[in-house]
Coordinates of C-alpha atoms and ligand atoms in Angstrom, one line a residue:
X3 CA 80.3 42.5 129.9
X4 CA 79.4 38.8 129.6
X5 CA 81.2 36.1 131.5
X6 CA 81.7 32.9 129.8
X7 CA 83.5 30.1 132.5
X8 CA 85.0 27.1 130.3
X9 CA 87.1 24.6 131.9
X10 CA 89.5 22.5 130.1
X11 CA 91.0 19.0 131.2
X12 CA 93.7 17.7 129.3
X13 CA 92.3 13.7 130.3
X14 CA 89.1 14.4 128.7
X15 CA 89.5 14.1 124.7
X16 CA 87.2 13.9 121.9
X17 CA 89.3 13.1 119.3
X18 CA 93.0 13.4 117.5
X19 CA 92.7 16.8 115.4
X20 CA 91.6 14.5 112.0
X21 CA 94.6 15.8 109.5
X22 CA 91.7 15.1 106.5
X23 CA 89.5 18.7 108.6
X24 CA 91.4 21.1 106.6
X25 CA 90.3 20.3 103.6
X26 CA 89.6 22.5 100.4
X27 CA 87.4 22.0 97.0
X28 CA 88.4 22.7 93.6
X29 CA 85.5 22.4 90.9
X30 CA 85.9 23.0 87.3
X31 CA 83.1 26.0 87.7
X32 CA 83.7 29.8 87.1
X33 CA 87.1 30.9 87.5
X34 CA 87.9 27.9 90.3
X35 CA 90.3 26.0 87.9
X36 CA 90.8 28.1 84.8
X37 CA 92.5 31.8 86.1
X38 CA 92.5 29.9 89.3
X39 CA 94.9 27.7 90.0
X40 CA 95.8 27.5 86.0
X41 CA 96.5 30.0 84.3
X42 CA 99.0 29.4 81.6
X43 CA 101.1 31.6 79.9
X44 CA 100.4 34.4 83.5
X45 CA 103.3 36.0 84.8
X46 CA 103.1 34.2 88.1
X47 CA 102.5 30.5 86.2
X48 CA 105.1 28.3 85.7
X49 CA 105.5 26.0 82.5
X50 CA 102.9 23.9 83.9
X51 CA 100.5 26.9 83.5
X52 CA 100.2 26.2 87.6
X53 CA 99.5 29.6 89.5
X54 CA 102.3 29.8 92.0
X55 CA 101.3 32.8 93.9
X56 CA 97.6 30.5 94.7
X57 CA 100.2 27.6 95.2
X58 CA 102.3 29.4 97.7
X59 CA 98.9 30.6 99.7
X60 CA 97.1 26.8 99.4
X61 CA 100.3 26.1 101.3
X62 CA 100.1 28.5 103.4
X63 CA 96.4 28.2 104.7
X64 CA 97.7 24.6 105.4
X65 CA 94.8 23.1 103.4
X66 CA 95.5 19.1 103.4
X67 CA 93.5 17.6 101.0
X68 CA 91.4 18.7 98.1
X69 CA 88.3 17.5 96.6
X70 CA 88.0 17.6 92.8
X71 CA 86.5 17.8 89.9
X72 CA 82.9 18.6 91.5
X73 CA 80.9 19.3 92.8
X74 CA 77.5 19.8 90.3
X75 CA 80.3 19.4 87.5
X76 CA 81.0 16.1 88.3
X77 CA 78.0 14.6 87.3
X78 CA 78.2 15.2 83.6
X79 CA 82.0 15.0 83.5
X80 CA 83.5 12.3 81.0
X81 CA 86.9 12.0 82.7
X82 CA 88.5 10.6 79.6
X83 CA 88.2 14.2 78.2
X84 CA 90.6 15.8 80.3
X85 CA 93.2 13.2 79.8
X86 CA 96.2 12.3 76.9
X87 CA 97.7 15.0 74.7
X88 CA 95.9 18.2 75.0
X89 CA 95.6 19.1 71.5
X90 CA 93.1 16.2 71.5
X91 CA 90.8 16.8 74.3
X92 CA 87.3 18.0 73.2
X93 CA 85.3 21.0 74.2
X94 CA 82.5 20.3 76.2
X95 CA 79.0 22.2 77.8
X96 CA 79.6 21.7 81.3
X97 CA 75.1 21.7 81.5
X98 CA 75.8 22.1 85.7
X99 CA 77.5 25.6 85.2
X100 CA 76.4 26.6 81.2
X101 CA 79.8 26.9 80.3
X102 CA 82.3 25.8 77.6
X103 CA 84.8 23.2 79.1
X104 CA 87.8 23.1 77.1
X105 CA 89.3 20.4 79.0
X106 CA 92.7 21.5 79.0
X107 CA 93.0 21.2 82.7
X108 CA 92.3 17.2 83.7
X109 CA 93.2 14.6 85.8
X110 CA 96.9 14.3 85.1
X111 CA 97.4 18.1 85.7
X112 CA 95.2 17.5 89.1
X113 CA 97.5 15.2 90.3
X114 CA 100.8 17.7 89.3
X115 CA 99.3 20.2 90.6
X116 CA 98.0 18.6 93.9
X117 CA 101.2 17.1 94.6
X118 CA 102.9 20.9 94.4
X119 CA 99.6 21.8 96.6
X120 CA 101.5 19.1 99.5
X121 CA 97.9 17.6 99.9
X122 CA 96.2 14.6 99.3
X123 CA 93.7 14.3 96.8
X124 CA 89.6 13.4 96.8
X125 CA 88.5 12.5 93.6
X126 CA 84.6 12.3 92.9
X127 CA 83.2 10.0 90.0
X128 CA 80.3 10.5 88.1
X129 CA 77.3 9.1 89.5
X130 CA 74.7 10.8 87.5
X131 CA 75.1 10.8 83.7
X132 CA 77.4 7.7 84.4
X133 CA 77.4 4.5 86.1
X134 CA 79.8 1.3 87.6
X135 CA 81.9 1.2 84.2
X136 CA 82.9 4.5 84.4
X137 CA 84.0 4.6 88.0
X138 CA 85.7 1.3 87.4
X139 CA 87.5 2.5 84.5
X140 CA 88.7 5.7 86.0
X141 CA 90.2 3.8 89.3
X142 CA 91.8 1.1 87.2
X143 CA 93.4 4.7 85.6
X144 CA 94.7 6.1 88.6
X145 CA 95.2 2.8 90.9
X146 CA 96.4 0.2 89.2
X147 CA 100.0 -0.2 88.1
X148 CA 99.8 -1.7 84.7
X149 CA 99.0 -3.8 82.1
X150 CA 95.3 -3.4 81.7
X151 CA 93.9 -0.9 79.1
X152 CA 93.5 2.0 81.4
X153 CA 96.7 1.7 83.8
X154 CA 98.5 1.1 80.0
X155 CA 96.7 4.4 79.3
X156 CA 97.9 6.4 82.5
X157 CA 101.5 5.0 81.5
X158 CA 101.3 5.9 77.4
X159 CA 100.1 9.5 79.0
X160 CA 103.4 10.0 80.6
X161 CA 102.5 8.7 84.1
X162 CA 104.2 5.6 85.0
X163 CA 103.3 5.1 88.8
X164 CA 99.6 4.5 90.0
X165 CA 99.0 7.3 92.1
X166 CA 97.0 5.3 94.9
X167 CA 94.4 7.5 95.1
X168 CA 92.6 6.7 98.6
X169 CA 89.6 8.7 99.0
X170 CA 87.3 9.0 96.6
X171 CA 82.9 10.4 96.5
X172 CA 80.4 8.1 94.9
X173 CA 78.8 11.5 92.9
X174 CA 78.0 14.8 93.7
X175 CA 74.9 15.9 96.1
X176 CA 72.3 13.1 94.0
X177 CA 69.5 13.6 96.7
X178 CA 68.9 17.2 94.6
X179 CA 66.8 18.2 91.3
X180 CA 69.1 20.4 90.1
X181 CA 72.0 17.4 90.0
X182 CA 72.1 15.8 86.3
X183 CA 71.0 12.0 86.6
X184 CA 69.4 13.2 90.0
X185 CA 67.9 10.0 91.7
X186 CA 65.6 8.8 94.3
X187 CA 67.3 7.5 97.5
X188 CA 66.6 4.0 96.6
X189 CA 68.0 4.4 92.9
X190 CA 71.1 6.3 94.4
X191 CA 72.0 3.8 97.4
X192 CA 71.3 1.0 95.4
X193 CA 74.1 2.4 92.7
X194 CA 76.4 3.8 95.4
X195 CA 76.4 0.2 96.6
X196 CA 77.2 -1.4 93.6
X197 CA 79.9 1.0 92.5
X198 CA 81.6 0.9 95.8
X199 CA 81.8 -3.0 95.1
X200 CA 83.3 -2.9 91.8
X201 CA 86.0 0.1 92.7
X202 CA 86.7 -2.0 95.9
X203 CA 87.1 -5.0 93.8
X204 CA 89.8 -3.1 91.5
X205 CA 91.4 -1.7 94.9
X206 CA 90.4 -2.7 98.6
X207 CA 92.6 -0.2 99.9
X208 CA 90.2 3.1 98.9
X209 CA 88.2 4.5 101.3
X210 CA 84.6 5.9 100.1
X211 CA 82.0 8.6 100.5
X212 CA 78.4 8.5 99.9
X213 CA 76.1 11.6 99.2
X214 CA 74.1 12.7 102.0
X215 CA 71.8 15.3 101.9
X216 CA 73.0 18.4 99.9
X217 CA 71.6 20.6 102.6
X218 CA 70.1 20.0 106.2
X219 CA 66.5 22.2 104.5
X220 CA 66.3 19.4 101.7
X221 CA 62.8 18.0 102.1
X222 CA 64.0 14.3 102.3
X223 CA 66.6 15.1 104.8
X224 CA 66.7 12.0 107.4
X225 CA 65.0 9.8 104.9
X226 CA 67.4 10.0 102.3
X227 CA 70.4 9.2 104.7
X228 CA 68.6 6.2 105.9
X229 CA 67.8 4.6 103.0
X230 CA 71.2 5.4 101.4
X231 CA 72.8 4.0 104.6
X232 CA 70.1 0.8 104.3
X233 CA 71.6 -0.1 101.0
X234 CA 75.2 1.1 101.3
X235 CA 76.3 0.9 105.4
X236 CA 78.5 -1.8 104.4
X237 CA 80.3 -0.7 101.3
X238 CA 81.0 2.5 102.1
X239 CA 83.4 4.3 104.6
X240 CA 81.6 7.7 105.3
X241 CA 78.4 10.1 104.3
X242 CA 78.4 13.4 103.3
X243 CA 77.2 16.9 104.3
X244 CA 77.3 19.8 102.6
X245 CA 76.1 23.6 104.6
X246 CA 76.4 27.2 103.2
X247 CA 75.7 29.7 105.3
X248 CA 74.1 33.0 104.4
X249 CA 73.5 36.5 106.3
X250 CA 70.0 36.4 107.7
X251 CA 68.2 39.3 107.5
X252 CA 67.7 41.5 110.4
X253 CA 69.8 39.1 112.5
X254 CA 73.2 39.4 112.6
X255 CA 73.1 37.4 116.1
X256 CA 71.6 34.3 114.1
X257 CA 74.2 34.9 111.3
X258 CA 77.4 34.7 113.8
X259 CA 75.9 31.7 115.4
X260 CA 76.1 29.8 112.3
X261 CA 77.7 27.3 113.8
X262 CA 74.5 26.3 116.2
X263 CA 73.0 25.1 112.7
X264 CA 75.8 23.3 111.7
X265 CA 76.2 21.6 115.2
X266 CA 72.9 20.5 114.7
X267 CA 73.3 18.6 111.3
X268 CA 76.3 16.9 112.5
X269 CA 74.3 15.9 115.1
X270 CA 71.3 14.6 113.1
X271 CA 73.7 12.3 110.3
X272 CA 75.4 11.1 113.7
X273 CA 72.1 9.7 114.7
X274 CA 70.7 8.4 111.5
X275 CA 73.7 6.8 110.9
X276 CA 74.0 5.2 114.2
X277 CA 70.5 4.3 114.2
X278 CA 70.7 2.5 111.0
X279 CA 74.2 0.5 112.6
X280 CA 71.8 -0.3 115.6
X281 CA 68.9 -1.9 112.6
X282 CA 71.8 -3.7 111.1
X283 CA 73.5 -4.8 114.4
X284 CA 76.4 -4.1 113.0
X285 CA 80.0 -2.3 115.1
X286 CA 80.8 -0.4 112.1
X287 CA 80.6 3.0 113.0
X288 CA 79.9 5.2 109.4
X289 CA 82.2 8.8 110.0
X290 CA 80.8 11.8 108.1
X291 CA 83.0 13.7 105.5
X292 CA 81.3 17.5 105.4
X293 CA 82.9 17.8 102.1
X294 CA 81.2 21.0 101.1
X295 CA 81.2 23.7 104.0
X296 CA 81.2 27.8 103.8
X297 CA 79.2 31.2 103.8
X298 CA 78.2 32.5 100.8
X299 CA 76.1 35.4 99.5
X300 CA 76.2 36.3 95.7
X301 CA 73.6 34.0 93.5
X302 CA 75.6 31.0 91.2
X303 CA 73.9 31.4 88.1
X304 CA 70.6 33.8 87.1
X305 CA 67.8 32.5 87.7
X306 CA 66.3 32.6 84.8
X307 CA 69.5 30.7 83.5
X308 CA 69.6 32.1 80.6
X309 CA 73.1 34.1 80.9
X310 CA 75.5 33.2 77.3
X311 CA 78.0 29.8 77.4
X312 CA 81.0 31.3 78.4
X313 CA 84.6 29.5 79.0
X314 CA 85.5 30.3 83.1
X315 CA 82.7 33.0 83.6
X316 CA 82.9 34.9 86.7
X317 CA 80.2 33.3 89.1
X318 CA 80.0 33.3 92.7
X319 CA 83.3 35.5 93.6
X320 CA 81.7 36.7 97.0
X321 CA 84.5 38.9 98.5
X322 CA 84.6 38.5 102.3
X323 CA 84.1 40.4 105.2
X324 CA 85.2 40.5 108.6
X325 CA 82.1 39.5 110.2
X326 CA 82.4 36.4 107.3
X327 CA 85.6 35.2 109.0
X328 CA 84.3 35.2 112.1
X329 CA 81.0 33.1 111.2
X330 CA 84.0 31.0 109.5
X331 CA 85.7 30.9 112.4
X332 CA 82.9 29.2 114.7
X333 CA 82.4 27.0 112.0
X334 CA 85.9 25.5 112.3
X335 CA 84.8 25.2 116.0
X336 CA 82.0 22.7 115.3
X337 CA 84.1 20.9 113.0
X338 CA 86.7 20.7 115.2
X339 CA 84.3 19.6 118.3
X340 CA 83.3 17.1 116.3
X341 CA 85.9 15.4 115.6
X342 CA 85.0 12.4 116.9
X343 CA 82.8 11.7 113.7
X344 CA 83.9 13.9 111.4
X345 CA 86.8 13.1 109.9
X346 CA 86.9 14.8 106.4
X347 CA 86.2 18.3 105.8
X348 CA 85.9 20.7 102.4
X349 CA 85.7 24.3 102.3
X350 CA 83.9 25.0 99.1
X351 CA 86.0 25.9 97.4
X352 CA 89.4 27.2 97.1
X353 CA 90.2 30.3 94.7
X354 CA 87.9 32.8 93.0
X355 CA 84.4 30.6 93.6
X356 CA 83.2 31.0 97.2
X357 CA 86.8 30.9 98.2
X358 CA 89.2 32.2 101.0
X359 CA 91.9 33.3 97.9
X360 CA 91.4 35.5 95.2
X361 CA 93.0 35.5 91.9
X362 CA 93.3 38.2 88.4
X363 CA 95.3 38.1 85.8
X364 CA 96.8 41.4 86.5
X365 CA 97.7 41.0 90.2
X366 CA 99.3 38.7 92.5
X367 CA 96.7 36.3 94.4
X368 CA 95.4 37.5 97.8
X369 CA 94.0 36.1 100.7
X370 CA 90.5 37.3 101.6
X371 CA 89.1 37.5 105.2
X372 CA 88.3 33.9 105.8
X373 CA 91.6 32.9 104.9
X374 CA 92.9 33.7 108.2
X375 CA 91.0 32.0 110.6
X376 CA 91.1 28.6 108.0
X377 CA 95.1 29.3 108.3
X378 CA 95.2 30.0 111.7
X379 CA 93.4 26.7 113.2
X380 CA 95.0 24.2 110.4
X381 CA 98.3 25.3 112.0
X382 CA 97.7 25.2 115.9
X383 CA 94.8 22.5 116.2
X384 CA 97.2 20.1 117.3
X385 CA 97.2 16.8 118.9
X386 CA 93.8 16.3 120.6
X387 CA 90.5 18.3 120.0
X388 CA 89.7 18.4 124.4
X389 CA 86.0 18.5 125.7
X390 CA 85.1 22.0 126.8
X391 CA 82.3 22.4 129.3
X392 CA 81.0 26.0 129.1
X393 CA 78.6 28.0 131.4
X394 CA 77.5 31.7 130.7
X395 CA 75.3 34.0 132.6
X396 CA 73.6 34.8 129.8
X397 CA 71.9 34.2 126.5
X398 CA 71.9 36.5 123.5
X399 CA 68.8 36.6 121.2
X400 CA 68.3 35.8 117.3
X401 CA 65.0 36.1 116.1
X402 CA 65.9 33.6 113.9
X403 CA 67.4 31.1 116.5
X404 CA 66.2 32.3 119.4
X405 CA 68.2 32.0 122.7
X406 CA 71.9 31.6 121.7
X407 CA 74.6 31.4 123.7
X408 CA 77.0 34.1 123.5
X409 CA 80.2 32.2 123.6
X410 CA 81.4 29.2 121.6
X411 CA 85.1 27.9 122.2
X412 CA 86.8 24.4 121.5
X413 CA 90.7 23.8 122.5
X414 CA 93.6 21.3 121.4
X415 CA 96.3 19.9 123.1
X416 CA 99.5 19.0 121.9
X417 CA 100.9 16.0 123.9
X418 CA 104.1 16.5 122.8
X419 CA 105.2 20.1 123.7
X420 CA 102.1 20.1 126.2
X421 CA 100.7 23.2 124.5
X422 CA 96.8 24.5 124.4
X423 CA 95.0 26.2 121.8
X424 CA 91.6 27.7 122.5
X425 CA 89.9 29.3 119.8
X426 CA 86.8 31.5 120.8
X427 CA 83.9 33.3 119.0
X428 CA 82.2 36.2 120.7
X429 CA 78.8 36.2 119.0
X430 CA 77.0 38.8 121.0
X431 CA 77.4 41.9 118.8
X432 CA 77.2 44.1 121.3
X433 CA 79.0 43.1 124.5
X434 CA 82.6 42.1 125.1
X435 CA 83.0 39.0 127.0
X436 CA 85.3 37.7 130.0
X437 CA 86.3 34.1 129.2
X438 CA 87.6 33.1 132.4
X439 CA 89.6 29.2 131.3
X440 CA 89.8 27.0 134.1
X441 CA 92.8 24.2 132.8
X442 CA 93.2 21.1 135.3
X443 CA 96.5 21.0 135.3
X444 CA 99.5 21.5 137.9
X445 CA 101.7 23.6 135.5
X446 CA 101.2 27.0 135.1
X447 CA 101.1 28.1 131.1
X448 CA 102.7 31.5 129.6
X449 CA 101.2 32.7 126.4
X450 CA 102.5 32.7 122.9
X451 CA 99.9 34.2 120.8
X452 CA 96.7 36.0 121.1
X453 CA 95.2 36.8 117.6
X454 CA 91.6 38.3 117.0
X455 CA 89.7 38.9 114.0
X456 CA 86.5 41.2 113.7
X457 CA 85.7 42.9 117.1
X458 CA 85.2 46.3 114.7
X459 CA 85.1 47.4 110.7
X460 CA 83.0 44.1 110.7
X461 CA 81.9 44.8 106.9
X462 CA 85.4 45.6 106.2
X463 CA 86.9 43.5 103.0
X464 CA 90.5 42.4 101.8
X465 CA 89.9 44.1 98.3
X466 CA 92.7 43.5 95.5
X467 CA 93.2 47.0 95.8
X468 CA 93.8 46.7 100.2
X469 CA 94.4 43.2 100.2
X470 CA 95.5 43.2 103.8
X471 CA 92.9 45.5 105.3
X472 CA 91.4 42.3 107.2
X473 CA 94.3 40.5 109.2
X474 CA 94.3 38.6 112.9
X475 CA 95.4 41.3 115.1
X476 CA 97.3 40.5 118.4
X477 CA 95.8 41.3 121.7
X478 CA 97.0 41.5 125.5
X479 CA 93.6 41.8 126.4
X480 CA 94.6 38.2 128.5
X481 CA 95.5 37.3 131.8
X482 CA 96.9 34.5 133.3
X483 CA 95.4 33.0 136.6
X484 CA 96.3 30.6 139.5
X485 CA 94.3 28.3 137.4
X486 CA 94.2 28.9 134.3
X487 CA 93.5 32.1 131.9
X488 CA 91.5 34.8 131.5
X489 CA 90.6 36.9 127.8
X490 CA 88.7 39.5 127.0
X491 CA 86.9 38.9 123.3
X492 CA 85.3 41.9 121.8
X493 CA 82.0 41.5 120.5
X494 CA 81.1 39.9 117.0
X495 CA 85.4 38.3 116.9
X496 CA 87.1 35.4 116.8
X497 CA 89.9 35.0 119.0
X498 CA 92.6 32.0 119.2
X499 CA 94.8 32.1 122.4
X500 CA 98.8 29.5 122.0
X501 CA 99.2 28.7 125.3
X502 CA 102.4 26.7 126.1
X503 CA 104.0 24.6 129.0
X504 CA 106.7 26.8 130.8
X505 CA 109.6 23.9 130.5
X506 CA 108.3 23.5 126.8
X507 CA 106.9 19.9 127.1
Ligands
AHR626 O1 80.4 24.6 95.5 C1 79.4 25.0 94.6 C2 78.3 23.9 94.4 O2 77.5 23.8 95.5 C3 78.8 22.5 94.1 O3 79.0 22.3 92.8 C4 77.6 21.7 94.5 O4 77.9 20.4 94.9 C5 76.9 22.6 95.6 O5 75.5 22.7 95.4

């Protein structure tokens, strides 16, 4: 067995748990929107044509706010389209996903249905086929409270507040080919600049994100961060990332240690950005929003992209398995450890399309695999994200990542109750491993909860047919010590251990 030591004090913090962490994505591409979240006239829609079984889950998974419209979608997107009476809306090609947008679903029904969701929105403007005007335009739409041709417009469409929208992304991934309008660093920090000017000009109160890199393999990773930030460190509030994470062949060690790669571009956007601050002399400190985060495995579109225009086509419905949930599991780790600079968080995306719910028109929506451990940490990562100092007497190898240490584990602390959370990923597949938890603290804890995912059936799926085939499972496997705690994690699982004070501080 392995043996992981960790020890936890409370006085040592990294950060509040950022509420923004738990974020979600919902992208008018394959079935994300239409027979995702909408789906009118379905038997679990309500006059709205808002799902309310994928309602009730979005709830449930605790997801607090949710990027829209795009995504690769964004940046052909006229947003006047999906606004006023429906019956008047045109029919689009949506060129990022070749598929007919009827436009049915828009703005307005965004902010309905987001308000039902109990998040807070992130809308992104279009920064490639588009420009200032547009951005401008759209804010004056949803920001500002009236008398001006847009607000007037927002009113005359039924909505009589401004909606005070407060975070919003200057464009979708421009640093890649494949984005319409795609630009060069220079073109694209120069325009992020700008734009962030005008929409602050129209309301100081929003808060904005510029595209970083798409992916940490892009060639002009690094370079295209610091010249955005050279031309945009003042205007703008934070900088983007965007990671999916695929199976590695032959290497299902590098695959459950996904999180090493995302640790790592955290920590390179922490440095470019600081080292363009230290260029500028400047104390603003630039936070990231990894507003595009997952695994994924099925292809988006053919390559030879050549498939027939098709309204909500099914694209990228990866179904989950265990071992997925685990991999999404140490992901929420990094995030979480790194909550000192990363504030805002998307899991792309949110139903049907790379997505932790699943939705048909003939059954009642389900949560696959990697719903539970999103769920599961956006309800007890509370209060403060602590500093874990870890030792192992081992390494595990990856031929992909070479030595890689077999344990990962972050905690919270609530301040208020005085309870801990440690959530754990055993990526050895395997050996079990002893996680012996040293707390500095006088109290002694008892334990609430012990729930593990993965540990066995790793390929195992939440099918519409067995929708509940992959759930956490509780363990005793635990023991509490003289100072602290002690858990057993099986190999290839993710673990989360509720400890709380005995007099329930
Ligand atoms: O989430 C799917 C797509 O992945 C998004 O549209 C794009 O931004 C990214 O490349």
């Amino acid at each position: 067995m392995i043996t992981c030591k960790a020890t936890l004090d409370p006085a040592f913090i990294v950060a509040p748990v950022p509420p923004r962490l738990f974020g979600s994505f919902v992208e008018h591409m394959g079935r994300c929107v239409y027979q995702g979240i909408f789906e009118p006239g379905n038997e679990n829609a309500d006059g709205d044509g808002f799902r309310l079984d994928v309602l009730e889950l979005t709830r449930e998974m605790g997801v607090s706010v949710v990027r829209y419209p795009g995504g690769n979608f964004v940046s052909g997107y006229s947003w006047e389209d999906g606004v006023g009476p429906v019956s008047a809306r045109p029919t689009r090609l949506d060129l990022a996903w070749r598929s007919i947008e009827p436009n049915t679903f828009g703005l307005n029904e965004f902010m309905r249905w987001i308000a039902r969701a109990q998040a807070e929105p992130m809308l992104a403007v279009n920064l490639g086929t588009r420009g200032v005007a547009e951005a401008v335009s759209l804010l004056e739409y949803t920001n500002f409270p009236s008398g001006t041709q847009y607000s007037d417009l927002r009113i005359s469409h039924g909505q009589r507040e401004p909606y005070s929208v407060k975070l919003w992304c200057l464009g979708n991934e421009m640093d890649g080919p494949w984005q319409l309008g795609h630009k060069s660093a220079d073109e694209y920090g120069r325009l992020a600049a700008e734009t962030a000017k005008a929409m602050r000009l129209v309301d100081p109160s929003i808060e904005l994100v510029a595209c970083g890199s798409s992916h940490a393999g892009m060639p002009t990773f690094g370079a295209w961060e610091t010249a955005v930030l050279e031309h945009a460190y003042e205007q703008i509030d934070f900088l983007s990332l965007h990671a999916y994470y695929k199976k590695i062949d032959g290497d299902p060690v590098g695959y459950l240690a996904s999180a090493d790669s995302m640790d790592n571009f955290i920590a390179g956007v922490v440095a470019t950005c600081d080292h363009v601050a230290a260029m500028k002399r400047t104390k603003k400190q630039i936070k990231l929003s990894f507003d595009e985060w997952n695994v994924e495995h099925l292809p988006y579109i053919p390559e030879e992209n050549q498939q027939a225009w098709e309204h909500a086509p099914r694209v990228a419905e990866d179904e989950y398995t265990a071992e997925d949930a685990v991999v999404i599991g140490n992901l929420l780790i990094s995030l979480l450890r790194h909550s000192d600079r990363v504030a805002v968080a998307c899991q792309a995306q949110l139903v049907n399309v790379i997505a932790p719910i699943r939705a048909e028109s003939d059954a009642k929506a389900w949560r696959q695999t990697i719903f539970h451990p999103f769920a599961l940490t956006a309800r007890y990562a509370r209060g403060d994200v602590l500093r874990v100092e870890m030792h192992s007497d081992t390494t595990i190898d990856s031929p992909s990542r070479g030595d890689v240490k077999p344990v990962d584990m972050v905690a919270t602390r609530d301040v208020n109750d005085g309870s801990t959370t440690i959530f754990a990923v055993n990526r050895s597949v395997s050996d079990a491993a002893l996680l012996d938890v040293r707390i500095v603290q006088d109290d002694t804890y008892t334990i609430v909860e012990h729930a593990v995912i993965g540990g066995a059936h790793l390929s195992a799926v939440n099918a519409q047919s067995d929708p509940a085939r992959v759930t956490p499972l509780p363990s005793t496997a635990h023991e509490l010590t003289d100072r602290g705690i002690t858990a057993q994690l099986p190999p290839a699982s993710w673990t989360m251990l509720r400890l709380a004070a005995p007099d329930g501080r």
